[in-house]
Short mmCIF file of C-alpha atoms and ligand atoms in Angstrom, two decimals:
data_model
loop_
_atom_site.label_atom_id
_atom_site.label_comp_id
_atom_site.label_asym_id
_atom_site.label_seq_id
_atom_site.Cartn_x
_atom_site.Cartn_y
_atom_site.Cartn_z
CA UNK A 105 0.00 0.00 0.00
CA UNK A 106 1.39 3.36 -1.02
CA UNK A 107 1.51 5.86 1.84
CA UNK A 108 -0.53 9.06 1.65
CA UNK A 109 2.76 10.97 1.40
CA UNK A 110 3.90 9.03 -1.72
CA UNK A 111 0.42 9.25 -3.26
CA UNK A 112 0.18 12.98 -2.65
CA UNK A 113 3.68 13.66 -4.04
CA UNK A 114 3.15 11.49 -7.13
CA UNK A 115 -0.26 13.01 -7.81
CA UNK A 116 1.04 16.57 -7.49
CA UNK A 117 4.05 15.90 -9.74
CA UNK A 118 1.80 14.17 -12.31
CA UNK A 119 -0.53 17.16 -12.22
CA UNK A 120 2.45 19.48 -12.75
CA UNK A 121 3.67 17.42 -15.74
CA UNK A 122 0.20 17.14 -17.25
CA UNK A 123 -0.33 20.90 -16.78
CA UNK A 124 3.05 21.56 -18.48
CA UNK A 125 2.07 19.46 -21.52
CA UNK A 126 -1.37 21.06 -21.70
CA UNK A 127 0.10 24.56 -21.35
CA UNK A 128 2.50 23.77 -24.22
CA UNK A 129 -0.34 22.49 -26.44
CA UNK A 130 -2.51 25.51 -25.69
CA UNK A 131 0.29 28.03 -26.34
CA UNK A 132 1.26 26.11 -29.49
CA UNK A 133 -2.32 26.40 -30.72
CA UNK A 134 -2.27 30.09 -29.84
CA UNK A 135 0.95 30.48 -31.87
CA UNK A 136 -0.57 28.62 -34.83
CA UNK A 137 -3.85 30.53 -34.73
CA UNK A 138 -2.69 34.07 -33.90
CA UNK A 139 1.04 34.63 -33.58
CA UNK A 140 2.09 32.74 -36.74
CA UNK A 141 0.30 35.21 -39.01
CA UNK A 142 1.58 38.21 -37.06
CA UNK A 143 5.12 36.81 -37.25
CA UNK A 144 4.71 36.27 -40.99
CA UNK A 145 3.47 39.83 -41.47
CA UNK A 146 6.32 41.32 -39.45
CA UNK A 147 8.96 39.35 -41.32
CA UNK A 148 7.37 40.14 -44.69
CA UNK A 149 7.86 43.86 -43.95
CA UNK A 150 11.50 43.29 -42.99
CA UNK A 151 12.13 41.19 -46.12
CA UNK A 152 10.52 43.85 -48.28
CA UNK A 153 12.67 46.57 -46.69
CA UNK A 154 15.80 44.54 -47.34
CA UNK A 155 14.76 43.77 -50.93
CA UNK A 156 13.76 47.37 -51.70
CA UNK A 157 17.09 48.64 -50.47
CA UNK A 158 18.90 46.09 -52.63
CA UNK A 159 16.80 47.04 -55.68
CA UNK A 160 17.05 50.79 -55.26
CA UNK A 161 20.67 51.22 -54.29
CA UNK A 162 23.08 51.80 -57.12
CA UNK A 163 26.44 50.11 -57.10
CA UNK A 164 25.48 47.89 -54.19
CA UNK A 165 27.70 44.89 -53.74
CA UNK A 166 24.91 42.28 -53.32
CA UNK A 167 27.18 39.64 -51.88
CA UNK A 168 28.53 41.95 -49.17
CA UNK A 169 25.07 43.39 -48.49
CA UNK A 170 23.49 39.99 -47.79
CA UNK A 171 26.45 38.87 -45.72
CA UNK A 172 25.92 41.99 -43.68
CA UNK A 173 22.17 41.27 -43.31
CA UNK A 174 22.94 37.67 -42.22
CA UNK A 175 25.45 38.89 -39.66
CA UNK A 176 22.79 40.99 -37.87
CA UNK A 177 20.67 37.90 -37.29
CA UNK A 178 19.10 36.36 -40.39
CA UNK A 179 19.28 33.20 -42.45
CA UNK A 180 19.31 34.34 -46.09
CA UNK A 181 18.95 32.58 -49.41
CA UNK A 182 19.13 34.56 -52.65
CA UNK A 183 18.65 33.18 -56.15
CA UNK A 184 18.55 34.68 -59.64
CA UNK A 185 16.45 33.81 -62.73
CA UNK A 186 18.94 31.10 -63.67
CA UNK A 187 18.28 29.54 -60.24
CA UNK A 188 21.86 30.17 -59.17
CA UNK A 189 21.45 30.55 -55.42
CA UNK A 190 23.63 31.53 -52.50
CA UNK A 191 23.19 31.12 -48.72
CA UNK A 192 24.27 33.68 -46.16
CA UNK A 193 24.57 33.32 -42.41
CA UNK A 194 24.15 30.10 -40.40
CA UNK A 195 22.90 27.27 -42.63
CA UNK A 196 19.23 26.21 -42.73
CA UNK A 197 18.56 22.86 -41.08
CA UNK A 198 16.60 21.83 -44.17
CA UNK A 199 17.30 23.47 -47.52
CA UNK A 200 14.55 21.91 -49.66
CA UNK A 201 12.34 24.41 -51.45
CA UNK A 202 10.27 23.60 -54.51
CA UNK A 203 11.25 25.12 -57.82
CA UNK A 204 7.69 26.35 -58.26
CA UNK A 205 7.96 28.41 -55.11
CA UNK A 206 11.21 30.01 -56.26
CA UNK A 207 9.76 30.64 -59.72
CA UNK A 208 6.67 32.16 -58.22
CA UNK A 209 8.72 34.69 -56.24
CA UNK A 210 10.91 35.43 -59.27
CA UNK A 211 7.65 36.20 -61.07
CA UNK A 212 7.01 38.97 -58.58
CA UNK A 213 4.91 37.24 -55.87
CA UNK A 214 5.54 37.09 -52.17
CA UNK A 215 6.09 33.69 -50.52
CA UNK A 216 4.49 33.42 -47.03
CA UNK A 217 6.34 30.31 -45.86
CA UNK A 218 5.97 31.26 -42.19
CA UNK A 219 2.19 31.52 -42.30
CA UNK A 220 1.90 28.37 -44.41
CA UNK A 221 4.34 26.31 -42.35
CA UNK A 222 2.49 23.07 -41.46
CA UNK A 223 1.05 22.79 -38.00
CA UNK A 224 2.48 20.07 -35.77
CA UNK A 225 1.38 19.14 -32.27
CA UNK A 226 4.68 19.21 -30.44
CA UNK A 227 6.72 21.56 -32.66
CA UNK A 228 6.29 25.29 -32.55
CA UNK A 229 6.89 26.45 -36.13
CA UNK A 230 8.50 29.60 -34.74
CA UNK A 231 11.72 27.68 -34.06
CA UNK A 232 11.85 25.52 -37.24
CA UNK A 233 14.97 26.62 -39.07
CA UNK A 234 13.94 25.42 -42.55
CA UNK A 235 14.07 27.10 -45.94
CA UNK A 236 10.33 26.46 -46.37
CA UNK A 237 9.72 28.43 -43.12
CA UNK A 238 10.87 31.75 -44.68
CA UNK A 239 9.47 34.83 -46.35
CA UNK A 240 10.28 35.08 -50.03
CA UNK A 241 10.26 38.49 -51.80
CA UNK A 242 11.28 39.47 -55.38
CA UNK A 243 13.64 42.31 -56.26
CA UNK A 244 15.33 43.61 -59.35
CA UNK A 245 18.99 44.40 -59.44
CA UNK A 246 20.78 45.70 -62.49
CA UNK A 247 17.87 44.50 -64.68
CA UNK A 248 18.03 41.01 -63.35
CA UNK A 249 15.23 39.37 -61.35
CA UNK A 250 16.10 37.93 -57.92
CA UNK A 251 14.24 36.09 -55.18
CA UNK A 252 15.23 36.69 -51.56
CA UNK A 253 14.22 34.15 -48.86
CA UNK A 254 14.77 35.23 -45.31
CA UNK A 255 13.99 34.24 -41.71
CA UNK A 256 15.36 35.44 -38.39
CA UNK A 257 18.28 33.50 -36.95
CA UNK A 258 16.55 32.50 -33.71
CA UNK A 259 19.67 30.92 -32.30
CA UNK A 260 21.68 34.11 -32.79
CA UNK A 261 18.97 36.50 -31.68
CA UNK A 262 17.54 34.57 -28.78
CA UNK A 263 20.37 32.30 -27.62
CA UNK A 264 20.60 33.93 -24.18
CA UNK A 265 16.82 33.88 -23.93
CA UNK A 266 16.92 30.15 -24.60
CA UNK A 267 19.32 29.61 -21.74
CA UNK A 268 17.35 31.95 -19.57
CA UNK A 269 14.11 30.07 -20.25
CA UNK A 270 15.84 26.70 -19.86
CA UNK A 271 17.19 27.78 -16.46
CA UNK A 272 13.86 29.26 -15.50
CA UNK A 273 12.04 26.05 -16.41
CA UNK A 274 14.67 23.80 -14.83
CA UNK A 275 14.77 25.77 -11.57
CA UNK A 276 10.96 26.01 -11.48
CA UNK A 277 10.60 22.23 -11.89
CA UNK A 278 13.36 21.51 -9.35
CA UNK A 279 12.00 23.93 -6.76
CA UNK A 280 8.42 22.74 -7.34
CA UNK A 281 9.45 19.14 -6.66
CA UNK A 282 11.41 20.17 -3.53
CA UNK A 283 8.48 22.27 -2.26
CA UNK A 284 5.95 19.54 -3.10
CA UNK A 285 8.02 17.04 -1.09
CA UNK A 286 8.38 19.46 1.83
CA UNK A 287 4.75 20.66 1.57
CA UNK A 288 3.44 17.11 1.47
CA UNK A 289 5.42 16.31 4.61
CA UNK A 290 4.04 19.42 6.31
CA UNK A 291 0.47 18.48 5.32
CA UNK A 292 0.62 14.77 5.90
CA UNK A 293 2.76 14.51 9.04
CA UNK A 294 -0.09 15.65 11.35
CA UNK A 295 -2.41 13.11 9.71
CA UNK A 296 0.14 10.38 10.45
CA UNK A 297 0.32 11.59 14.05
CA UNK A 298 -3.47 11.71 14.20
CA UNK A 299 -3.66 8.12 12.91
CA UNK A 300 -1.19 6.95 15.57
CA UNK A 301 -3.11 8.85 18.25
CA UNK A 302 -6.41 7.27 17.08
CA UNK A 303 -4.81 3.83 17.28
CA UNK A 304 -3.62 4.60 20.82
CA UNK A 305 -7.13 5.80 21.69
CA UNK A 306 -8.66 2.60 20.35
CA UNK A 307 -6.51 0.60 22.78
CA UNK A 308 -7.89 2.61 25.68
CA UNK A 309 -5.16 5.23 26.10
CA UNK A 310 -7.24 8.38 26.73
CA UNK A 311 -4.35 10.49 28.10
CA UNK A 312 -3.10 11.20 24.61
CA UNK A 313 -2.81 14.92 23.67
CA UNK A 314 -1.97 16.09 20.16
CA UNK A 315 0.03 19.33 20.07
CA UNK A 316 -0.68 20.30 16.45
CA UNK A 317 -0.78 24.09 16.44
CA UNK A 318 -2.37 24.96 13.10
CA UNK A 319 -5.16 27.27 12.05
CA UNK A 320 -6.46 25.06 9.18
CA UNK A 321 -8.85 22.08 9.04
CA UNK A 322 -6.16 19.74 10.39
CA UNK A 323 -5.65 22.10 13.35
CA UNK A 324 -9.42 22.06 13.98
CA UNK A 325 -9.45 18.29 13.62
CA UNK A 326 -6.71 17.89 16.21
CA UNK A 327 -8.53 20.24 18.62
CA UNK A 328 -11.68 18.13 18.16
CA UNK A 329 -9.60 14.99 18.60
CA UNK A 330 -8.15 16.28 21.89
CA UNK A 331 -11.63 17.20 23.07
CA UNK A 332 -12.95 13.79 22.05
CA UNK A 333 -10.06 12.00 23.83
CA UNK A 334 -10.69 14.09 26.95
CA UNK A 335 -14.45 13.35 26.84
CA UNK A 336 -13.85 9.66 26.24
CA UNK A 337 -11.39 9.66 29.16
CA UNK A 338 -13.95 11.34 31.41
CA UNK A 339 -16.65 8.96 30.22
CA UNK A 340 -14.41 5.99 30.86
CA UNK A 341 -13.65 7.28 34.35
CA UNK A 342 -17.34 7.93 34.99
CA UNK A 343 -18.23 4.49 33.65
CA UNK A 344 -15.72 2.86 36.02
CA UNK A 345 -17.00 4.98 38.92
CA UNK A 346 -20.55 4.11 37.93
CA UNK A 347 -19.83 0.40 37.76
CA UNK A 348 -18.14 0.46 41.15
CA UNK A 349 -20.86 2.62 42.74
CA UNK A 350 -23.71 0.65 41.14
CA UNK A 351 -22.06 -2.63 42.10
CA UNK A 352 -21.73 -1.27 45.63
CA UNK A 353 -25.30 0.02 45.58
CA UNK A 354 -26.57 -3.34 44.36
CA UNK A 355 -24.29 -5.32 46.61
CA UNK A 356 -25.24 -3.57 49.86
CA UNK A 357 -29.04 -4.04 49.56
CA UNK A 358 -28.51 -7.61 48.35
CA UNK A 359 -26.34 -8.50 51.33
CA UNK A 360 -28.86 -6.78 53.64
CA UNK A 361 -31.70 -8.78 52.12
CA UNK A 362 -29.64 -11.95 52.42
CA UNK A 363 -28.67 -11.21 56.03
CA UNK A 364 -32.17 -10.31 57.20
CA UNK A 365 -33.71 -13.26 55.32
CA UNK A 366 -31.33 -15.58 57.25
CA UNK A 367 -32.33 -13.89 60.52
CA UNK A 368 -35.99 -14.45 59.68
CA UNK A 369 -35.35 -18.19 59.63
CA UNK A 370 -34.84 -18.14 63.42
CA UNK A 371 -37.94 -19.46 65.14
CA UNK A 372 -37.23 -17.62 68.38
CA UNK A 373 -37.88 -14.18 66.85
CA UNK A 374 -40.45 -11.90 68.41
CA UNK A 375 -43.30 -10.64 66.26
CA UNK A 376 -41.86 -7.10 66.45
CA UNK A 377 -38.38 -8.23 65.33
CA UNK A 378 -39.88 -10.19 62.45
CA UNK A 379 -41.85 -7.12 61.29
CA UNK A 380 -38.69 -4.95 61.57
CA UNK A 381 -36.59 -7.35 59.46
CA UNK A 382 -39.31 -7.66 56.85
CA UNK A 383 -39.46 -3.84 56.64
CA UNK A 384 -35.70 -3.71 55.95
CA UNK A 385 -36.03 -6.35 53.22
CA UNK A 386 -38.92 -4.39 51.67
CA UNK A 387 -36.94 -1.11 51.73
CA UNK A 388 -33.87 -2.70 50.21
CA UNK A 389 -35.93 -4.37 47.48
CA UNK A 390 -37.48 -1.01 46.68
CA UNK A 391 -34.03 0.58 46.50
CA UNK A 392 -32.92 -2.04 44.01
CA UNK A 393 -36.06 -1.70 41.96
CA UNK A 394 -35.75 2.14 41.86
CA UNK A 395 -32.19 1.86 40.65
CA UNK A 396 -33.07 -0.63 37.91
CA UNK A 397 -35.98 1.58 36.90
CA UNK A 398 -33.65 4.58 36.55
CA UNK A 399 -31.24 2.60 34.42
CA UNK A 400 -34.07 1.36 32.22
CA UNK A 401 -35.54 4.83 31.86
CA UNK A 402 -32.17 6.29 30.96
CA UNK A 403 -31.83 3.71 28.18
CA UNK A 404 -35.40 4.03 26.90
CA UNK A 405 -35.06 7.84 26.67
CA UNK A 406 -32.67 7.22 23.79
CA UNK A 407 -35.81 6.35 21.76
CA UNK A 408 -38.35 8.80 23.27
CA UNK A 409 -40.91 8.33 20.47
CA UNK A 410 -41.70 4.87 21.89
CA UNK A 411 -42.47 6.06 25.41
CA UNK A 412 -43.82 9.64 25.22
CA UNK A 413 -47.55 10.29 25.61
CA UNK A 414 -48.32 13.96 25.16
CA UNK A 415 -51.25 15.34 27.16
CA UNK A 416 -52.20 18.24 29.42
CA UNK A 417 -50.23 18.04 32.63
CA UNK A 418 -51.61 19.67 35.80
CA UNK A 419 -48.35 20.89 37.26
CA UNK A 420 -49.59 22.07 40.67
CA UNK A 421 -51.41 18.76 41.26
CA UNK A 422 -48.35 16.79 40.20
CA UNK A 423 -45.93 18.78 42.37
CA UNK A 424 -48.17 18.58 45.45
CA UNK A 425 -48.35 14.83 44.94
CA UNK A 426 -44.52 14.56 44.75
CA UNK A 427 -44.17 16.66 47.93
CA UNK A 428 -46.76 14.53 49.73
CA UNK A 429 -44.95 11.33 48.73
CA UNK A 430 -41.71 12.63 50.27
CA UNK A 431 -43.20 14.15 53.39
CA UNK A 432 -41.97 11.30 55.59
CA UNK A 433 -38.38 11.63 54.28
CA UNK A 434 -38.35 15.37 54.94
CA UNK A 435 -39.71 14.88 58.45
CA UNK A 436 -36.98 12.33 59.16
CA UNK A 437 -34.33 14.94 58.39
CA UNK A 438 -36.28 17.76 60.02
CA UNK A 439 -36.59 19.55 56.69
CA UNK A 440 -39.44 22.02 56.07
CA UNK A 441 -40.90 22.12 52.57
CA UNK A 442 -42.56 25.44 51.63
CA UNK A 443 -44.33 25.85 48.36
CA UNK A 444 -46.21 28.26 46.16
CA UNK A 445 -48.00 26.23 43.52
CA UNK A 446 -50.70 28.15 41.62
CA UNK A 447 -52.81 26.05 39.28
CA UNK A 448 -50.90 25.74 36.04
CA UNK A 449 -50.90 23.36 33.11
CA UNK A 450 -48.33 22.49 30.47
CA UNK A 451 -48.42 20.12 27.53
CA UNK A 452 -46.15 17.12 27.86
CA UNK A 453 -45.65 13.63 29.14
CA UNK A 454 -47.04 13.49 32.69
CA UNK A 455 -45.09 10.46 33.79
CA UNK A 456 -41.74 11.77 32.51
CA UNK A 457 -42.30 15.22 34.05
CA UNK A 458 -43.19 13.53 37.35
CA UNK A 459 -39.79 11.83 37.21
CA UNK A 460 -38.11 15.25 36.84
CA UNK A 461 -39.87 16.75 39.88
CA UNK A 462 -39.27 13.63 41.92
CA UNK A 463 -35.58 13.69 41.12
CA UNK A 464 -35.19 17.40 41.93
CA UNK A 465 -37.05 17.01 45.22
CA UNK A 466 -35.13 13.87 46.28
CA UNK A 467 -31.87 15.66 45.52
CA UNK A 468 -33.00 18.74 47.48
CA UNK A 469 -33.70 16.42 50.41
CA UNK A 470 -30.66 14.20 49.97
CA UNK A 471 -28.17 17.07 49.64
CA UNK A 472 -29.81 19.33 52.26
CA UNK A 473 -28.66 20.11 55.79
CA UNK A 474 -30.27 18.69 58.86
CA UNK A 475 -33.27 20.93 59.66
CA UNK A 476 -32.87 22.86 56.40
CA UNK A 477 -35.66 24.16 54.20
CA UNK A 478 -36.84 23.56 50.65
CA UNK A 479 -38.91 25.95 48.59
CA UNK A 480 -40.87 24.67 45.57
CA UNK A 481 -42.60 27.18 43.29
CA UNK A 482 -44.37 27.54 39.97
CA UNK A 483 -43.97 30.83 38.11
CA UNK A 484 -46.53 31.13 35.32
CA UNK A 485 -45.19 33.36 32.54
CA UNK A 486 -46.66 34.46 29.19
CA UNK A 487 -44.83 31.99 26.95
CA UNK A 488 -43.34 29.64 29.52
CA UNK A 489 -43.76 28.11 32.95
CA UNK A 490 -40.91 27.91 35.45
CA UNK A 491 -40.71 25.31 38.18
CA UNK A 492 -38.22 26.12 40.95
CA UNK A 493 -36.62 23.89 43.58
CA UNK A 494 -34.56 25.82 46.09
CA UNK A 495 -32.63 24.18 48.92
CA UNK A 496 -30.26 25.27 51.69
CA UNK A 497 -28.04 22.25 51.30
CA UNK A 498 -24.40 21.53 50.60
CA UNK A 499 -24.33 23.33 47.24
CA UNK A 500 -21.68 22.78 44.58
CA UNK A 501 -18.47 24.33 43.24
CA UNK A 502 -19.03 25.98 39.83
CA UNK A 503 -16.65 23.44 38.27
CA UNK A 504 -18.82 20.61 39.66
CA UNK A 505 -22.07 22.31 38.65
CA UNK A 506 -20.89 22.32 35.02
CA UNK A 507 -21.01 18.50 34.97
CA UNK A 508 -24.07 17.55 37.01
CA UNK A 509 -26.29 17.00 33.96
CA UNK A 510 -23.85 14.48 32.49
CA UNK A 511 -24.65 10.78 32.85
CA UNK A 512 -23.00 9.07 35.85
CA UNK A 513 -21.50 12.30 37.21
CA UNK A 514 -21.46 12.63 40.99
CA UNK A 515 -19.59 15.35 42.90
CA UNK A 516 -16.55 14.13 44.83
CA UNK A 517 -17.88 15.36 48.19
CA UNK A 518 -21.09 13.35 47.74
CA UNK A 519 -19.21 10.26 46.64
CA UNK A 520 -16.72 10.41 49.52
CA UNK A 521 -19.52 10.81 52.09
CA UNK A 522 -21.07 7.61 50.78
CA UNK A 523 -24.41 9.25 49.85
CA UNK A 524 -26.38 6.79 47.75
CA UNK A 525 -26.97 7.61 44.10
CA UNK A 526 -26.18 6.67 40.53
CA UNK A 527 -25.44 10.04 38.90
CA UNK A 528 -28.26 9.34 36.47
CA UNK A 529 -31.13 11.36 37.94
CA UNK A 530 -30.17 14.82 36.64
CA UNK A 531 -29.03 13.44 33.28
CA UNK A 532 -32.48 11.85 32.92
CA UNK A 533 -34.17 15.09 34.05
CA UNK A 534 -32.10 17.09 31.54
CA UNK A 535 -33.05 14.74 28.68
CA UNK A 536 -36.75 14.86 29.60
CA UNK A 537 -36.77 18.68 29.80
CA UNK A 538 -35.00 18.87 26.41
CA UNK A 539 -37.62 16.51 24.94
CA UNK A 540 -40.20 19.10 26.07
CA UNK A 541 -38.21 21.89 24.33
CA UNK A 542 -37.46 23.37 27.72
CA UNK A 543 -34.29 24.04 29.70
CA UNK A 544 -32.98 23.22 33.13
CA UNK A 545 -30.48 25.44 34.94
CA UNK A 546 -28.81 25.50 38.30
CA UNK A 547 -27.58 28.37 40.47
CA UNK A 548 -25.49 27.09 43.32
CA UNK A 549 -22.88 28.10 45.90
CA UNK A 550 -20.78 25.70 47.92
CA UNK A 551 -22.17 25.36 51.45
CA UNK A 552 -25.07 27.75 50.78
CA UNK A 553 -27.52 25.71 48.70
CA UNK A 554 -28.78 25.27 45.15
CA UNK A 555 -31.69 26.46 43.05
CA UNK A 556 -32.79 24.36 40.10
CA UNK A 557 -35.09 26.02 37.57
CA UNK A 558 -36.96 24.13 34.86
CA UNK A 559 -38.47 26.31 32.14
CA UNK A 560 -41.11 24.68 29.93
CA UNK A 561 -42.64 26.44 26.93
CA UNK A 562 -46.40 26.76 26.78
CA UNK A 563 -47.81 24.71 23.92
CA UNK A 564 -51.21 23.53 22.76
CA UNK A 565 -52.11 19.88 23.34
P1 ADP B 718 -27.37 11.16 42.21
O1 ADP B 718 -28.15 12.07 43.09
O2 ADP B 718 -28.00 9.82 42.04
O3 ADP B 718 -25.93 11.10 42.57
P2 ADP B 718 -28.05 13.06 40.15
O4 ADP B 718 -27.87 12.95 38.68
O5 ADP B 718 -29.40 13.29 40.64
O6 ADP B 718 -27.40 11.74 40.74
O7 ADP B 718 -27.12 14.23 40.64
C1 ADP B 718 -25.81 14.29 40.18
C2 ADP B 718 -24.92 14.98 41.20
O8 ADP B 718 -25.26 16.35 41.28
C3 ADP B 718 -25.08 14.45 42.58
O9 ADP B 718 -24.29 13.32 42.79
C4 ADP B 718 -24.63 15.65 43.41
O10 ADP B 718 -23.21 15.67 43.48
C5 ADP B 718 -25.08 16.84 42.60
N1 ADP B 718 -26.38 17.40 43.04
C6 ADP B 718 -27.60 17.14 42.53
N2 ADP B 718 -28.56 17.87 43.16
C7 ADP B 718 -27.93 18.59 44.09
C8 ADP B 718 -28.37 19.53 45.08
N3 ADP B 718 -29.66 19.87 45.22
N4 ADP B 718 -27.43 20.08 45.89
C9 ADP B 718 -26.13 19.76 45.75
N5 ADP B 718 -25.65 18.87 44.84
C10 ADP B 718 -26.55 18.30 44.03
#
């Protein structure tokens, strides 16, 4: 398999070569279509000037005159009526010229060999040093008819230009190849590093950080990659924490159930003890069932269309019901729940919204202080309804608050104190509120308490 670097370099060089050939063909066509005629016209004028001078100047030494013309940069061929010809200057590469052509010029016509020079794909006629590629003009000298054939001596006139262009072309090609090789390395190296980093990531190494400092798409890609690696790392950490906390949360009720079930086997137990043990088993079973329910709900919310039933939800009724259900828990902790719940309705899924309120209230109780207070309120606006849960509990650092709606996230303080939980409740609440086109926000201060506000838009059922 060819590497991307080799492929890129070969493709670019092939493109350069193909462009060079195409550019040559196009400029050759341009020469054939436009420049050839202009060149012919220009040289016809020069030839006529030369011939007129020869014809009009008395006592001109023709031989010396044409040698002089050749020396300033022309290939010259002169012939008389008897077809006795002479060449001046550097020789033509091909000296064939039909007798008819010569005769035609001797008869007084002009020969446009440059304009008529046959078109060839890879040869620019401009450079073809052939007798047929000349301008032929007649002139009379001492009552004798002559034909003069002339073309510029390209080698003499443009020799330096040739070298200049050859150097220019050579250096351009050389530098282009060097720059293509270097440029390809510059472009492809980060992709190679990105590939290696992705491979490392796939083996579970989330600590990888790419330091590609570029402003282009590859730079953006590496920033996204770093973010992705960081997120995956966090998720992995959370997953491990979740597994250990869930295993612990499952393990502890299970061992309680097991322990109390064994105790129940004793026949000497009093009626009161038996009832007490059964109550523990019931509580622990409920705990397990709640946890499983949360996990199931979190999974099923990934396909909400299967579970959502939209209807009118009586918010105040629902919230009062949630508060009533948790009255015993609040009394146990000496927590006072105040509320202001005017009759309000929203359109949504009653059961899912109930889950949101239940979660916010359980959290307000769970993370509250002994003898603290909780305030639950509905604020009925024009376009939206706000539901507020305010507690005087442990609160959160801003850094922690930024993560609480992520799945499996639990603040360190909560975890270290051994408070039960899965880190799923707020993530579920967040998803449900989003499914209702609403938003959930928290304002919190460490040690002072937290206020959660759910804003739901008013819609028609
Ligand atoms: P759980 O309560 O099961 O741990 P949640 O998703 O409900 O999971 O909450 C995530 C985390 O957010 C909690 O572990 C806790 O650290 C923090 N949190 C939630 N509600 C409050 C609150 N009212 N006061 C302080 N911290 C809270």
